[in-house]
Amino acid sequence: MNMIVIGCGRFGGTLAKELSEEGHNICVIDRDAGKLDALGSGFNGLRIRGVEYDDEVLHEAGILTADALFAVTPDENINITASLIAQNIYRVPRIVARIVNPDRQYIYEQLQIETINPIRLGVEQLKANLPKGRQSALPLF
């Protein structure tokens, strides 16, 4: 599949590398050349330094043939803007945006943007792995 990853921090960089290793055609967009370089020589996808929602940058990234776009920057406004452009102008079939502030979930819902919420996922995973029932960590005498 042809996929665009917007944002090359720890989350986006890891996502891009793993999708690339699975054989997908990946293009990563970020404003910071250092973050793109951090993908390393093993990353065989396309790296573009530029404004994440710029029309020319998106065209260079292959948005016209993209099967999916993942907006996973640490900036909520960039994620929303890029997602709306991909959704409403380019009709990318699958769009997922990273939620930075869980209190803003309702905005994505109103805009009908699919989301991933790393904070919520982490909390749920920790809660699911807690021992059942009330247990003390210290032995009682």
mmCIF file of N, CA and C in Angstrom, residues 5-14 16-17 27-41 43 46-50:
data_model
loop_
_atom_site.group_PDB
_atom_site.id
_atom_site.type_symbol
_atom_site.label_atom_id
_atom_site.label_comp_id
_atom_site.label_asym_id
_atom_site.label_seq_id
_atom_site.Cartn_x
_atom_site.Cartn_y
_atom_site.Cartn_z
ATOM 1 N N VAL A 5 3.122 9.261 6.076
ATOM 2 C CA VAL A 5 3.206 9.489 7.516
ATOM 3 C C VAL A 5 3.627 10.939 7.713
ATOM 4 N N ILE A 6 2.782 11.707 8.363
ATOM 5 C CA ILE A 6 3.084 13.109 8.631
ATOM 6 C C ILE A 6 3.545 13.223 10.078
ATOM 7 N N GLY A 7 4.799 13.603 10.235
ATOM 8 C CA GLY A 7 5.404 13.691 11.554
ATOM 9 C C GLY A 7 6.400 12.562 11.746
ATOM 10 N N CYS A 8 7.639 12.927 12.027
ATOM 11 C CA CYS A 8 8.700 11.925 12.132
ATOM 12 C C CYS A 8 9.374 11.964 13.502
ATOM 13 N N GLY A 9 8.572 12.152 14.531
ATOM 14 C CA GLY A 9 9.099 12.037 15.889
ATOM 15 C C GLY A 9 9.202 10.567 16.251
ATOM 16 N N ARG A 10 9.211 10.278 17.535
ATOM 17 C CA ARG A 10 9.320 8.876 17.965
ATOM 18 C C ARG A 10 8.152 8.048 17.459
ATOM 19 N N PHE A 11 6.944 8.583 17.560
ATOM 20 C CA PHE A 11 5.752 7.848 17.132
ATOM 21 C C PHE A 11 5.752 7.655 15.614
ATOM 22 N N GLY A 12 5.854 8.762 14.882
ATOM 23 C CA GLY A 12 5.815 8.691 13.424
ATOM 24 C C GLY A 12 6.991 7.945 12.830
ATOM 25 N N GLY A 13 8.174 8.153 13.393
ATOM 26 C CA GLY A 13 9.360 7.458 12.899
ATOM 27 C C GLY A 13 9.253 5.957 13.068
ATOM 28 N N THR A 14 8.782 5.530 14.227
ATOM 29 C CA THR A 14 8.605 4.095 14.474
ATOM 30 C C THR A 14 7.549 3.520 13.541
ATOM 31 N N ALA A 16 6.614 4.654 10.574
ATOM 32 C CA ALA A 16 7.138 4.633 9.204
ATOM 33 C C ALA A 16 8.097 3.468 8.990
ATOM 34 N N LYS A 17 9.013 3.261 9.929
ATOM 35 C CA LYS A 17 9.984 2.170 9.788
ATOM 36 C C LYS A 17 9.298 0.807 9.775
ATOM 37 N N CYS A 27 6.038 7.326 2.576
ATOM 38 C CA CYS A 27 6.633 8.650 2.469
ATOM 39 C C CYS A 27 6.411 9.352 3.800
ATOM 40 N N VAL A 28 7.483 9.906 4.349
ATOM 41 C CA VAL A 28 7.412 10.616 5.624
ATOM 42 C C VAL A 28 7.641 12.101 5.372
ATOM 43 N N ILE A 29 6.791 12.928 5.962
ATOM 44 C CA ILE A 29 6.915 14.381 5.849
ATOM 45 C C ILE A 29 7.168 14.954 7.242
ATOM 46 N N ASP A 30 8.169 15.824 7.332
ATOM 47 C CA ASP A 30 8.430 16.534 8.585
ATOM 48 C C ASP A 30 9.173 17.818 8.249
ATOM 49 N N ARG A 31 9.046 18.822 9.099
ATOM 50 C CA ARG A 31 9.758 20.090 8.896
ATOM 51 C C ARG A 31 11.207 20.002 9.332
ATOM 52 N N ASP A 32 11.519 19.026 10.170
ATOM 53 C CA ASP A 32 12.839 18.895 10.785
ATOM 54 C C ASP A 32 13.667 17.843 10.049
ATOM 55 N N ALA A 33 14.682 18.296 9.318
ATOM 56 C CA ALA A 33 15.537 17.372 8.564
ATOM 57 C C ALA A 33 16.237 16.377 9.480
ATOM 58 N N GLY A 34 16.574 16.793 10.690
ATOM 59 C CA GLY A 34 17.232 15.900 11.639
ATOM 60 C C GLY A 34 16.375 14.701 11.998
ATOM 61 N N LYS A 35 15.084 14.920 12.131
ATOM 62 C CA LYS A 35 14.175 13.811 12.434
ATOM 63 C C LYS A 35 14.085 12.848 11.257
ATOM 64 N N LEU A 36 14.082 13.387 10.059
ATOM 65 C CA LEU A 36 14.054 12.526 8.874
ATOM 66 C C LEU A 36 15.342 11.719 8.768
ATOM 67 N N ASP A 37 16.471 12.354 9.055
ATOM 68 C CA ASP A 37 17.760 11.654 9.035
ATOM 69 C C ASP A 37 17.802 10.539 10.071
ATOM 70 N N ALA A 38 17.112 10.740 11.189
ATOM 71 C CA ALA A 38 17.124 9.751 12.272
ATOM 72 C C ALA A 38 16.451 8.439 11.874
ATOM 73 N N LEU A 39 15.739 8.432 10.750
ATOM 74 C CA LEU A 39 15.156 7.179 10.271
ATOM 75 C C LEU A 39 16.242 6.162 9.930
ATOM 76 N N GLY A 40 17.419 6.661 9.612
ATOM 77 C CA GLY A 40 18.549 5.779 9.338
ATOM 78 C C GLY A 40 18.600 5.289 7.902
ATOM 79 N N SER A 41 19.707 4.663 7.572
ATOM 80 C CA SER A 41 19.922 4.198 6.198
ATOM 81 C C SER A 41 19.073 2.981 5.863
ATOM 82 N N PHE A 43 15.919 2.690 6.299
ATOM 83 C CA PHE A 43 14.583 3.094 5.849
ATOM 84 C C PHE A 43 14.626 3.333 4.351
ATOM 85 N N LEU A 46 10.474 7.289 1.111
ATOM 86 C CA LEU A 46 10.765 8.659 0.700
ATOM 87 C C LEU A 46 10.672 9.576 1.917
ATOM 88 N N ARG A 47 11.602 10.522 2.017
ATOM 89 C CA ARG A 47 11.613 11.508 3.107
ATOM 90 C C ARG A 47 11.468 12.893 2.489
ATOM 91 N N ILE A 48 10.525 13.657 2.998
ATOM 92 C CA ILE A 48 10.319 15.009 2.477
ATOM 93 C C ILE A 48 10.338 15.992 3.640
ATOM 94 N N ARG A 49 11.213 16.989 3.521
ATOM 95 C CA ARG A 49 11.250 18.067 4.505
ATOM 96 C C ARG A 49 10.357 19.180 3.985
ATOM 97 N N GLY A 50 9.356 19.548 4.772
ATOM 98 C CA GLY A 50 8.465 20.609 4.333
ATOM 99 C C GLY A 50 7.268 20.759 5.248
#
